Amino acid sequence: MKLLNWSEISTVLIDMDGTILDLHFDNHFWLTHLPLRYSQKMGISVEAAQKKLAAHYQSVAGTIEWYCLDYWEAQTTMPIKELKREIEHLIQLRDDAKSFLMALKASGREVVLVTNAHPEALSLKIERTQLDQYFDVLYSTHEFGVTKESQLLWQRLQHKQNFNNDKTLFIDDSIDILHSAKRFGIKHLLAVANPDSKKAMNIIDDFQTVTDFRLLIKDL
């Protein structure tokens, strides 16, 4: 049984972190590396730094601030962009991403990156992985002023990109964001169940899931 009916799909919208890039970099940065550096600066324990930052993360989750490096630099008085470079070696494509993206591009479909990541985070990841070569266009939702969790984003993105909901596939690792896309009316939805290579697979009941993109290639 085919996971997707590719004959109905002409546009593929793809998330970045946790979808084509291993989410380990981001999880390690926000949950381990930044708390470590923050604890050193503030003279508090790593545990205290993790607790304080986690509470702040939760308070802005899903908003444009959560994804904004400038916001976090202002809030923490830490050089977030420089700190990311300290562990940039962890930025990498998923093992199954390159062959899938190459096959998608070869199929002639429109392939669009849609990420909530800050433009400078996107630039760093392009620099490290050259992921831009696989896409027709790349969008950071910061240019629209709202995140994928918001219906406004989908309205503004569709106005700019002119995709047909019934012929569009959206792939993401966030269930909340997939639900947002579903509410907007995007017909084909696929959840990535293993976004972080260092963590166990997520159990997802709401959407069709994929753990290896290479399984989709034969049906393209």
Short mmCIF file of C-alpha atoms in Angstrom, two decimals, residues 29-30 34 68-74 76-86:
data_model
loop_
_atom_site.label_atom_id
_atom_site.label_comp_id
_atom_site.label_asym_id
_atom_site.label_seq_id
_atom_site.Cartn_x
_atom_site.Cartn_y
_atom_site.Cartn_z
CA PHE A 29 21.70 23.76 21.76
CA TRP A 30 18.56 24.90 23.60
CA LEU A 34 22.83 27.40 26.02
CA CYS A 68 13.73 34.56 16.95
CA LEU A 69 17.46 34.63 17.68
CA ASP A 70 17.37 38.42 18.22
CA TYR A 71 14.70 37.92 20.89
CA TRP A 72 16.80 35.38 22.76
CA GLU A 73 19.92 37.49 22.50
CA ALA A 74 18.01 40.37 24.10
CA THR A 76 19.50 36.31 27.82
CA THR A 77 22.12 38.98 26.97
CA MET A 78 24.01 36.09 25.37
CA PRO A 79 25.53 35.99 21.83
CA ILE A 80 23.14 33.28 20.62
CA LYS A 81 24.39 33.29 17.02
CA GLU A 82 28.01 32.91 18.13
CA LEU A 83 27.08 30.18 20.61
CA LYS A 84 25.36 28.21 17.84
CA ARG A 85 28.63 28.17 15.93
CA GLU A 86 30.34 26.52 18.89
#
